Coordinates of C-alpha atoms and ligand atoms in Angstrom, one line a residue:
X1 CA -151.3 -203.6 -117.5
X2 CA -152.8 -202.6 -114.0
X3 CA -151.1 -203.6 -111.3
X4 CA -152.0 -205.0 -108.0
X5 CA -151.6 -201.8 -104.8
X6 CA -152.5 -201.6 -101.8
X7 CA -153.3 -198.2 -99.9
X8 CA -153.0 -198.0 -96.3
X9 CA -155.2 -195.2 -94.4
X10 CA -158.3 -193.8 -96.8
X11 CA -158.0 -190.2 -95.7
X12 CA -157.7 -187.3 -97.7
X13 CA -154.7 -188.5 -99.3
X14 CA -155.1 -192.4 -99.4
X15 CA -158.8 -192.1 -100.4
X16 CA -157.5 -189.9 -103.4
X17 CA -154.6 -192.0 -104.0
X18 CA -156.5 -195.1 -104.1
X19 CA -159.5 -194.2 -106.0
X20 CA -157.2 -192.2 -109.0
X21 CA -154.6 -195.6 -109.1
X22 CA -157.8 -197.5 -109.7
X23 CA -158.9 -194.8 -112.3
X24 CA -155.8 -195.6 -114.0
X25 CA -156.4 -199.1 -114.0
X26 CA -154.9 -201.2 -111.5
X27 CA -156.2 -203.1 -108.8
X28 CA -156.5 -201.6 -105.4
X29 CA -157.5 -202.4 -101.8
X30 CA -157.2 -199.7 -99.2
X31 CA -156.8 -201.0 -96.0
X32 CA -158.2 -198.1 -93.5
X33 CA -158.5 -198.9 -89.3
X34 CA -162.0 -196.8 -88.9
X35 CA -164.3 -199.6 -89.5
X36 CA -167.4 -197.1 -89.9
X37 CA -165.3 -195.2 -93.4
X38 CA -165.2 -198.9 -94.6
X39 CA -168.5 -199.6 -94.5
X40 CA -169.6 -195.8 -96.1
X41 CA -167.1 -196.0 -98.4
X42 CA -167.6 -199.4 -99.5
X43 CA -171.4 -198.5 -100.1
X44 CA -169.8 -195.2 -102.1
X45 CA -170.5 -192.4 -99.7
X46 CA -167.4 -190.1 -99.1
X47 CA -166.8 -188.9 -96.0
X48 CA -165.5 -185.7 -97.2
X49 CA -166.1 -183.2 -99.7
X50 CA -163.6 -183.3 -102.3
X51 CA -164.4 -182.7 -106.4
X52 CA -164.8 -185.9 -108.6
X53 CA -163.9 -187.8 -106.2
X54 CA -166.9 -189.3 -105.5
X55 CA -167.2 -190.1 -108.9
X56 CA -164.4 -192.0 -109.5
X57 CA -164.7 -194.4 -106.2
X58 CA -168.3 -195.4 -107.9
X59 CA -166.5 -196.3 -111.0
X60 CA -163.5 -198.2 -109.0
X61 CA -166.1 -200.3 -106.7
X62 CA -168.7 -201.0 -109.8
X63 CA -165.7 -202.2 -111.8
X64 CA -164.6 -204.2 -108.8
X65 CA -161.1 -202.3 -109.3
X66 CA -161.6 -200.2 -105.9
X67 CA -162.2 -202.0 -103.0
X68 CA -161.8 -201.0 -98.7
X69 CA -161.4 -203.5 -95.9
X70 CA -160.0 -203.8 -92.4
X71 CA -158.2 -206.5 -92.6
X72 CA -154.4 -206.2 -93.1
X73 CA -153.2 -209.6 -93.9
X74 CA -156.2 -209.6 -96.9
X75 CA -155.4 -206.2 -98.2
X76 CA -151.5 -206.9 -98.5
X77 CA -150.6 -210.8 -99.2
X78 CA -151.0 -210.7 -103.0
X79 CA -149.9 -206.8 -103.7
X80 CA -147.3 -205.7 -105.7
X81 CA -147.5 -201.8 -104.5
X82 CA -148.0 -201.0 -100.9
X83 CA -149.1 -196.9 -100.5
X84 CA -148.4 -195.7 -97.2
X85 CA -150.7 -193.0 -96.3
X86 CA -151.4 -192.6 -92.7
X87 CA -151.5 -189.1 -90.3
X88 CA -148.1 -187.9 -89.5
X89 CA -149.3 -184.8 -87.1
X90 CA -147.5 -182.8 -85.1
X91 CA -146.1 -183.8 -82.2
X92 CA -146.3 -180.8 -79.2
X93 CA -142.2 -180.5 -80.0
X94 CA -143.3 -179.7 -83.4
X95 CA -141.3 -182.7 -84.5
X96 CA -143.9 -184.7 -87.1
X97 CA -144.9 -187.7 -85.0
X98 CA -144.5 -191.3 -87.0
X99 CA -145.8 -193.4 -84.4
X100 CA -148.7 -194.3 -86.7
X101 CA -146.5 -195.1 -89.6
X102 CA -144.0 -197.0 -87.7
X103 CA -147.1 -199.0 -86.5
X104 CA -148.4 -199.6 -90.3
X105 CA -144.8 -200.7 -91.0
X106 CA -144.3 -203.4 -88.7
X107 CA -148.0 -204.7 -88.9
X108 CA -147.6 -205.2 -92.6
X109 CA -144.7 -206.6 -91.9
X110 CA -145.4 -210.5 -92.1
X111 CA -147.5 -210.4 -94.7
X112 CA -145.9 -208.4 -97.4
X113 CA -144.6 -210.6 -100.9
X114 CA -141.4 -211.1 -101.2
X115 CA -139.9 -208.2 -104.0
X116 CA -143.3 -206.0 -102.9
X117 CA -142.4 -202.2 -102.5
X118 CA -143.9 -199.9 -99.9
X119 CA -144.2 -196.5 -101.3
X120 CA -144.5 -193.7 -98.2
X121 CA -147.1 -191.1 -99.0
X122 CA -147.0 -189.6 -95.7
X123 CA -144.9 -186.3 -95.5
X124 CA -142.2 -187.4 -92.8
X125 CA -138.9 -186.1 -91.8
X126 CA -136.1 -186.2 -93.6
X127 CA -134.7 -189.9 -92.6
X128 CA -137.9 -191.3 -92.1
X129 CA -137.9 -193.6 -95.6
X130 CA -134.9 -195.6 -93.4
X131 CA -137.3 -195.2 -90.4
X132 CA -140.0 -197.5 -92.5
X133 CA -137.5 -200.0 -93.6
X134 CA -136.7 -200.3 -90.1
X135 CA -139.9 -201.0 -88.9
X136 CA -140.4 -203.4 -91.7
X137 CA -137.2 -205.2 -91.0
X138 CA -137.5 -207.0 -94.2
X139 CA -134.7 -207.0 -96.6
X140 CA -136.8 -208.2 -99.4
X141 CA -138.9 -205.3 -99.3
X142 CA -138.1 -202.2 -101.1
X143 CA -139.1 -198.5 -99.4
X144 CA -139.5 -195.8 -101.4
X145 CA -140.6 -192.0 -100.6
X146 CA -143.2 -190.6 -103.3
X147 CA -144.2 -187.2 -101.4
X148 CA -148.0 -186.4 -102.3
X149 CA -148.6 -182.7 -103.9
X150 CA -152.4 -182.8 -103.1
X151 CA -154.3 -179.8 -102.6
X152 CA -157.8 -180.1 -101.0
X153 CA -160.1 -178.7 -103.2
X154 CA -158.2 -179.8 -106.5
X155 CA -156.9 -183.5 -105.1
X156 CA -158.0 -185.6 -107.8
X157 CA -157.2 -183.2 -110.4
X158 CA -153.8 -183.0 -108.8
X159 CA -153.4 -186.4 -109.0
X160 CA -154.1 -187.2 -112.5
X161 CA -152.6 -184.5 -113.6
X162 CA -149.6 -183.0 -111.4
X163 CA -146.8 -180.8 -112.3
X164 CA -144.4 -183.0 -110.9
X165 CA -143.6 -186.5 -109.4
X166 CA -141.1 -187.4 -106.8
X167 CA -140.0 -190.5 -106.4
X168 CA -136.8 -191.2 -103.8
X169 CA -135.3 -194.4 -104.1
X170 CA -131.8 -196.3 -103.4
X171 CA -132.3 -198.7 -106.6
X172 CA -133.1 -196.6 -109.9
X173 CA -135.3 -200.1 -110.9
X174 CA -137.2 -200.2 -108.0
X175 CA -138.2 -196.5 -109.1
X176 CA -138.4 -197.3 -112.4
X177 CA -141.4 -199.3 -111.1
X178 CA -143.3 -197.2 -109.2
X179 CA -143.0 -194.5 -111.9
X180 CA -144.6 -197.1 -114.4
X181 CA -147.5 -197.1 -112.1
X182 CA -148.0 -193.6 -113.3
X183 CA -147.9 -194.1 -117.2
X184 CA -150.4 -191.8 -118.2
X185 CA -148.9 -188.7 -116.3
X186 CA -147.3 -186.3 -119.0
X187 CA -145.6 -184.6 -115.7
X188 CA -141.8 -184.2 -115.5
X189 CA -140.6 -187.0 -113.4
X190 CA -137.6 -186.2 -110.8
X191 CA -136.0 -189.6 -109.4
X192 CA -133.9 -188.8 -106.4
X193 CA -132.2 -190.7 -103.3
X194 CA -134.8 -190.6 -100.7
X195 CA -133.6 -187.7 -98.1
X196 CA -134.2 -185.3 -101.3
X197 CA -137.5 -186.4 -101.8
X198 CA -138.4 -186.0 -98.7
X199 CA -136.8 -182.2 -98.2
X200 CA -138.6 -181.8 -101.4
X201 CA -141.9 -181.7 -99.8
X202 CA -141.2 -179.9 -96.5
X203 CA -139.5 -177.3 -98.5
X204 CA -142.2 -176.8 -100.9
X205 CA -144.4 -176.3 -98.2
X206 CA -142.2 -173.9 -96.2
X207 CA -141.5 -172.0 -99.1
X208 CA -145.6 -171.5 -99.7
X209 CA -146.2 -170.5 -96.1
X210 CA -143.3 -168.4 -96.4
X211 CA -144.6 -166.4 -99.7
X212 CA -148.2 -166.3 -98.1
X213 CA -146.6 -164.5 -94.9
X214 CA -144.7 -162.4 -97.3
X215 CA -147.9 -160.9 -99.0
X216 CA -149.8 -160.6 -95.5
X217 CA -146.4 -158.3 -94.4
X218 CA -146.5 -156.3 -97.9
X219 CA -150.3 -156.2 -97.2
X220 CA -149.9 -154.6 -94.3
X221 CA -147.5 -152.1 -95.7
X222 CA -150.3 -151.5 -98.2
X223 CA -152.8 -150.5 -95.9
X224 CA -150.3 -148.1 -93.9
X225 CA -149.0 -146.2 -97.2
X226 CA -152.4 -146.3 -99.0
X227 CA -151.6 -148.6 -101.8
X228 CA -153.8 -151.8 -103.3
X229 CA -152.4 -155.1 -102.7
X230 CA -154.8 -156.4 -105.8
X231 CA -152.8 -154.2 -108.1
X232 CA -149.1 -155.0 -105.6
X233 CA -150.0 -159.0 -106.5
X234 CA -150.8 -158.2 -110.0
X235 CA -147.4 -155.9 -110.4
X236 CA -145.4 -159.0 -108.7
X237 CA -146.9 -161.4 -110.7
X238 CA -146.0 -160.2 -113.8
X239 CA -142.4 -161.3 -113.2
X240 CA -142.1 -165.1 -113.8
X241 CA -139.5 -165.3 -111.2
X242 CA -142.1 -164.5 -108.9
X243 CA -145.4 -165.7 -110.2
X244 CA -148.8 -164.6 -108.7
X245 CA -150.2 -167.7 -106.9
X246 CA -149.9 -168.2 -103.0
X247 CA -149.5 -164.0 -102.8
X248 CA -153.1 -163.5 -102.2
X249 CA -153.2 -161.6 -98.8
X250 CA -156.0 -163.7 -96.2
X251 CA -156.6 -163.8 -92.4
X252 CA -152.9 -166.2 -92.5
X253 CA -152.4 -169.6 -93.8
X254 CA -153.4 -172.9 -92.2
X255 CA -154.5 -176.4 -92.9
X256 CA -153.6 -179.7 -92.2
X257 CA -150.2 -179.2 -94.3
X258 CA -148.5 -175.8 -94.0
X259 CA -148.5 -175.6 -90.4
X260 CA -147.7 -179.0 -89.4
X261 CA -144.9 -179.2 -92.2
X262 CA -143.2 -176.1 -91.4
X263 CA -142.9 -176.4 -87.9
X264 CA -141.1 -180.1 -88.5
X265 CA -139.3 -178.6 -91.0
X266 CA -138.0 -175.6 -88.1
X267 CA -137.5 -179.0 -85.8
X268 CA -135.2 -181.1 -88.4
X269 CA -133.3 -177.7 -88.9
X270 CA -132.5 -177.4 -85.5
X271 CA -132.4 -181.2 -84.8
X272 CA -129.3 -180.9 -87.4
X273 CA -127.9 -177.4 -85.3
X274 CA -129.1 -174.9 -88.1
X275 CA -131.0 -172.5 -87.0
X276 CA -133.5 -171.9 -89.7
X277 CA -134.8 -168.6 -88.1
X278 CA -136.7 -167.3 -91.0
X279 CA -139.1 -169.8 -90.4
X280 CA -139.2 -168.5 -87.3
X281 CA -140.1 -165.1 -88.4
X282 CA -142.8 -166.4 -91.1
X283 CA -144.9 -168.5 -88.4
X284 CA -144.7 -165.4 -86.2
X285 CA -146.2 -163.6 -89.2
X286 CA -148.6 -165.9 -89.6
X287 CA -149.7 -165.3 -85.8
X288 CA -150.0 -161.8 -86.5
X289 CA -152.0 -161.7 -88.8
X290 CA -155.0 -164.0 -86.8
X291 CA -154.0 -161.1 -84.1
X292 CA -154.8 -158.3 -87.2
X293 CA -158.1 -159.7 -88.1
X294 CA -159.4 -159.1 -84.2
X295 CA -157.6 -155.6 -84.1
X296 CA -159.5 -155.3 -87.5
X297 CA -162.7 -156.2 -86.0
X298 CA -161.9 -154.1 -82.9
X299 CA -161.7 -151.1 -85.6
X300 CA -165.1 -151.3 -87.6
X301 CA -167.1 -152.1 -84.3
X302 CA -165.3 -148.5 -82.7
X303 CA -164.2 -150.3 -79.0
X304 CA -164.1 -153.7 -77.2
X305 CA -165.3 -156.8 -78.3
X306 CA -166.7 -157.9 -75.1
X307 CA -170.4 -158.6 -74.9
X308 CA -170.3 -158.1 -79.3
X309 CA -172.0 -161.1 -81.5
X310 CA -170.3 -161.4 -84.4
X311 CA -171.2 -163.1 -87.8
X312 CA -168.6 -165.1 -89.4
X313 CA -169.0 -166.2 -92.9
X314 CA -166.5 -169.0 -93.6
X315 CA -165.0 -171.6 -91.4
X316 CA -162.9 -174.3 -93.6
X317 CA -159.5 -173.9 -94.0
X318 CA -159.9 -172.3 -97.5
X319 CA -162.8 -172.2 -99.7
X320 CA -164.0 -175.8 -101.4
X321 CA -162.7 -177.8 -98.6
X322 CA -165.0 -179.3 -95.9
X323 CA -161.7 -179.3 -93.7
X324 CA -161.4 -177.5 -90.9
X325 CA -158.3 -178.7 -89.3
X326 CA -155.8 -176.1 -88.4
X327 CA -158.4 -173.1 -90.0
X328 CA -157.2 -169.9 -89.6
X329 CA -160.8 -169.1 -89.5
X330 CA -161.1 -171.0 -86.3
X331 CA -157.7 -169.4 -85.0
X332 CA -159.5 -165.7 -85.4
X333 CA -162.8 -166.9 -83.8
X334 CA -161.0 -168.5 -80.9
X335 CA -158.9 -164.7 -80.4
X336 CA -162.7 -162.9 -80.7
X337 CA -163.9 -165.3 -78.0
X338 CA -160.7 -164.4 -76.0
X339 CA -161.9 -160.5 -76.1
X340 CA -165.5 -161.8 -75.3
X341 CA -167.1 -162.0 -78.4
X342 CA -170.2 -164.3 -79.1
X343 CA -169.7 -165.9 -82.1
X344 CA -172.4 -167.1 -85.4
X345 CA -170.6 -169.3 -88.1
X346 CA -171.8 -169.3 -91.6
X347 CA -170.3 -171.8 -94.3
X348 CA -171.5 -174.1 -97.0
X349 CA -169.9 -177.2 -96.4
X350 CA -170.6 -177.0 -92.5
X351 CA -173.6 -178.5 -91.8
X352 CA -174.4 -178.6 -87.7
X353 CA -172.4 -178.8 -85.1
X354 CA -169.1 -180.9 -84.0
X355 CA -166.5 -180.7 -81.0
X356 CA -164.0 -178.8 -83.1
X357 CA -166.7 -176.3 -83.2
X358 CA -167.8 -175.8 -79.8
X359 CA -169.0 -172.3 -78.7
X360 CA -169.6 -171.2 -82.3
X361 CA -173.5 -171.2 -83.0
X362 CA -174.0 -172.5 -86.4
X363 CA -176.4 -170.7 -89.0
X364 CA -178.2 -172.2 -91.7
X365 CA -178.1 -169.3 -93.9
X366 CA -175.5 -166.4 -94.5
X367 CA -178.2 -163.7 -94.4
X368 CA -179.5 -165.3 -90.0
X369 CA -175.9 -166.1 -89.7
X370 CA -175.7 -161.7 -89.8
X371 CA -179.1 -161.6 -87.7
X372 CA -178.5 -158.8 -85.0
X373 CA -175.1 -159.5 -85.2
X374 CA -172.5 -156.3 -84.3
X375 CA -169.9 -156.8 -87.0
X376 CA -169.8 -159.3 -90.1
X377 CA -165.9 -161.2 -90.6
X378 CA -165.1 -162.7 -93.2
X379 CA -162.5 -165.7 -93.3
X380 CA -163.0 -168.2 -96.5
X381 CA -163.0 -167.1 -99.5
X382 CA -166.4 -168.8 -100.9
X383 CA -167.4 -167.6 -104.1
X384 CA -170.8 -167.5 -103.1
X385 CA -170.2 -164.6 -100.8
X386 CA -169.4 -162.0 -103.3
X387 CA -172.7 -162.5 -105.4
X388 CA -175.1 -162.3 -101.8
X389 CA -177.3 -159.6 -101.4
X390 CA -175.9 -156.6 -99.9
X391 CA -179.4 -154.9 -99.0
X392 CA -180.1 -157.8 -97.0
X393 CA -177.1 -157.8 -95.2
X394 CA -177.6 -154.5 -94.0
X395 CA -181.5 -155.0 -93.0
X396 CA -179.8 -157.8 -90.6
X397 CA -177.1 -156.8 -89.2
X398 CA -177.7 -154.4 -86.1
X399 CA -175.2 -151.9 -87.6
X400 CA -173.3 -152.3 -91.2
X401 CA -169.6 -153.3 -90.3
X402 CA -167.7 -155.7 -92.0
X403 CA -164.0 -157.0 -92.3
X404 CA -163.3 -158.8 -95.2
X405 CA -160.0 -160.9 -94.7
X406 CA -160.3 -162.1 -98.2
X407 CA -161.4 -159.5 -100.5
X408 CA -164.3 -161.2 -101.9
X409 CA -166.7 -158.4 -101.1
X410 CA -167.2 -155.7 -103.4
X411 CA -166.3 -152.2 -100.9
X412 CA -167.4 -149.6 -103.0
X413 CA -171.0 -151.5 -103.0
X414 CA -170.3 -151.8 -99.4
X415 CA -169.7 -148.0 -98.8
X416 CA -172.4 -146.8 -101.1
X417 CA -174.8 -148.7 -98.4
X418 CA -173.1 -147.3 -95.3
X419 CA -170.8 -149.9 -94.4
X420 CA -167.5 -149.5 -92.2
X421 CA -165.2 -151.6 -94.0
X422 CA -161.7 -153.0 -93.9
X423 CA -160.5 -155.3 -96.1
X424 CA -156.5 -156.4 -96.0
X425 CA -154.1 -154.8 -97.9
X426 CA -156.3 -152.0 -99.1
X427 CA -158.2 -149.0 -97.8
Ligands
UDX501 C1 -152.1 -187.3 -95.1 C2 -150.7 -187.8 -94.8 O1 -150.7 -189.0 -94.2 C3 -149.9 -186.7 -94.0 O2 -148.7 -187.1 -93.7 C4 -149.8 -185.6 -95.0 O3 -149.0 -184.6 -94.5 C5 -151.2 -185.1 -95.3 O4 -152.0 -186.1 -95.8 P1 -154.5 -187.1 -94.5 O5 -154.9 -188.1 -95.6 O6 -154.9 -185.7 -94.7 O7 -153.0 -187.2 -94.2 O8 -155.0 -187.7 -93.2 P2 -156.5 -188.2 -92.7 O9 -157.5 -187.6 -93.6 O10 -156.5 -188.1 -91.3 O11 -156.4 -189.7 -93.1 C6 -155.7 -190.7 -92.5 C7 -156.5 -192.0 -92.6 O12 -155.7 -193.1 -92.1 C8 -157.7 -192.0 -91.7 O13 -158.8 -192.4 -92.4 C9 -157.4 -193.0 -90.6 O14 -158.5 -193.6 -90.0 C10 -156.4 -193.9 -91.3 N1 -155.5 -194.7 -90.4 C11 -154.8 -194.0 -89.5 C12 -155.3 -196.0 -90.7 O15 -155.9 -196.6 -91.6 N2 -154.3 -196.7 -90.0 C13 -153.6 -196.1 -89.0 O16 -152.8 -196.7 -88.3 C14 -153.8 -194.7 -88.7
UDX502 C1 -151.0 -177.9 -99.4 C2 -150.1 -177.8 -100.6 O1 -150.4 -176.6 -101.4 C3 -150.2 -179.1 -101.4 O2 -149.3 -179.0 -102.5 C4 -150.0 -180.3 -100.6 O3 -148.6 -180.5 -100.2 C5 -150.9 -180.3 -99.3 O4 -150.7 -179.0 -98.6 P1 -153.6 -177.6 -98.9 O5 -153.3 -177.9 -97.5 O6 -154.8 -178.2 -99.6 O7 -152.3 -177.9 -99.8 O8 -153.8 -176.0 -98.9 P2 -153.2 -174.8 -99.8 O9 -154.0 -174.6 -101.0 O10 -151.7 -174.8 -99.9 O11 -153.6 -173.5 -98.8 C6 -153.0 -173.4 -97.5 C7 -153.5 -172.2 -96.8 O12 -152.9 -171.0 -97.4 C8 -155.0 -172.0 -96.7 O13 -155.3 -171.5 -95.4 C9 -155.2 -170.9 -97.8 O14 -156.4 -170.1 -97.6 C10 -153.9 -170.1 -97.6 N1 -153.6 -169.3 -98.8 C11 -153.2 -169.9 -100.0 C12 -153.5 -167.9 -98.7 O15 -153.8 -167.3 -97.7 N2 -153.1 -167.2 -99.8 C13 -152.8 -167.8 -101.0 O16 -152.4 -167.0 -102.0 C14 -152.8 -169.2 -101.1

């Protein structure tokens, strides 16, 4: 029988969250503070580009399942299910600030059912489940953690179909309950107390930055003893232990996860006295290799950067995102402007210009996005860029040089017209 949830905060993961839960059949309000994403999404337009998603808020809102409002007091009173799901980012200590779910909490507060549970989405610190009941102050409320596992790109497939849920609770019924929300999931189901949960998620996190900084470092190895990191990440992932995703070699990892949740996961470490310095070592990895893209670019144009234009195809986070917080692709264009380099952005789900993006001139095309330009970069991995035409390239570039961060371009093609090349992990 579907149940009646509220979802606080439509972002990425609330939107997803809410939509999917009404997918499954239950009743949801999201209560979101942006009054202009209520009004678009309660005409079903998404803010942001994320696949089937779109589809499945139509069905919600025409089924009068899915609904989005302002108003607190409505979106709560008669809910069962309260999904917390607001920004945790990082505070300039790296610590994860919770002021905004603190806030949530203790607005909620006086008009939450007696018995309702409020179910944290939002990746916090270790503690932080006993941080929400606090705020709450309301012993008739349960709190439960239920990390989210949402990549962009892949969120409401994720969702309907994950390889795991996490739920951390004190009372096995209480989780018992939220786990029934989830009846159709065939994942494997891990109840836990609500510290483990919550380590859970940071640590998955940590570990994928980690294995992503691994493969940049092996990469770079590659390049220096003339071997192929395609056939290295093939080798490795032969070995089940090891497996082949998160190895693929890229200008460094970033988004609105990995960075944020490693750094609070160095900050609880040391908040506890352990110094986790290998996270230490695999953010300053990550730095490098934004530092090796420039030196990269330094390389195919033959001298300094200064006075250069070059053309950048790719700006979002990774490819089939419209995302660009925390890009790597706008941590290598900020280090290009550093060496005075004028910069032309190419992507396809950037459309014009916004703050984020100020100082990049923004193309419409990949082929003017090259127009006259020095050198071409490389720093998302759209499939659309390995099927453009080469020839064309070349006519508009002012002199064929390219570095390809994520080996999407085919090099011999690339030679056979002239072009200097560097890709990573490969010669
Ligand atoms: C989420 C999680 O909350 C974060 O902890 C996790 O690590 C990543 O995913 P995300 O959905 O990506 O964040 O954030 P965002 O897309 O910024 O959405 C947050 C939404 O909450 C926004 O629409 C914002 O307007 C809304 N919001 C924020 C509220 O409704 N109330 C608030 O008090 C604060
Ligand atoms: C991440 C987690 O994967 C997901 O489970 C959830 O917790 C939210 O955070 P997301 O932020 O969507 O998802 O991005 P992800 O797919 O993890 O990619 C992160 C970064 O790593 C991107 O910049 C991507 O380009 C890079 N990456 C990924 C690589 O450089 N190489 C790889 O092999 C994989």
């Amino acid at each position: 029988m579907g149940r009646k949830i509220a979802v606080v905060g439509a972002g990425y993961v609330g939107l997803t969250t809410g939509a999917c839960l009404s997918h499954l059949g239950h009743d949801v309000t999201c209560i979101e503070s942006n009054p202009d994403k209520v009004e678009l999404l309660s005409q079903g337009r998404i803010p942001i580009s994320e696949p089937g998603l779109a589809e499945i808020v139509e069905e919600g809102l025409s089924s009068n399942r899915l609904r989005f409002t302002l108003d607190r007091e409505a979106g709560v009173k008669d809910r069962e299910f309260i999904f917390l799901c607001v920004p945790t980012p990082q505070d300039e200590d790296g610590s994860a600030d919770l002021s905004y779910l603190v806030q949530a909490a203790s607005e909620l507060k006086p008009y939450l059912q007696p018995g309702s549970i409020v179910i944290n989405k939002s990746t916090v610190p270790v503690g932080s489940t006993h941080v929400v009941a606090d705020a709450l102050g309301r012993s008739d409320v349960h709190v439960v953690s239920n990390p989210e596992f949402l990549r962009e790109g892949s969120a409401v497939a994720d969702f309907l179909k994950p390889e795991r849920v996490v739920i951390g609770a004190d009372d096995s019924d209480v989780a018992a309950r939220v786990a029934g929300l989830q009846l159709r999931r065939s994942a494997p189901l891990l109840v836990t107390d609500p510290e483990s949960a919550e380590l859970i998620k940071y640590a998955s996190n940590a570990f994928l930055a980690t294995k992503i900084s691994y493969a940049n470092s092996i990469a770079a190895l590659a390049e220096a003893v003339g071997a192929d990191m395609d056939d290295v990440v093939i080798g490795m992932g032969l070995d089940s232990r090891i497996g082949s995703s998160f190895l693929q070699p890229g200008p460094g990892w970033g988004g609105s996860c990995l960075p944020k949740d490693t750094s609070a996961l160095m900050y609880t470490a040391q908040s506890v006295g352990y110094s986790f310095s290998m996270l230490d070592e695999v953010v300053k990895v990550n730095n490098a290799q934004f530092d090796r893209v420039v030196e990269k670019t330094e390389q195919v144009i033959g001298g300094s950067l200064e006075g250069m234009t070059i053309a950048v195809w790719g700006l979002t986070f990774k490819a089939g995102t419209d995302d660009l917080r925390e890009s790597p692709s706008l941590e290598v264009i900020s280090r290009l402007r550093a060496k005075g380099a004028k910069i032309r952005g190419y992507d396809p789900e950037v459309k014009g210009s916004s703050p984020i993006l100020e100082g990049i001139e923004i193309a419409v095309d990949p082929y003017k996005c090259c127009t006259d330009a020095d050198a071409l970069v490389v720093l998302t991995e759209w499939p659309e860029f390995s099927t453009l035409d080469l020839d064309r390239v070349v006519q508009e570039l002012s002199s064929p040089r390219v570095v390809d961060t994520r080996n999407v371009l085919d090099r011999v093609a690339l030679r056979r017209r002239g072009f200097v090349y560097r890709g990573i992990g490969r010669v």
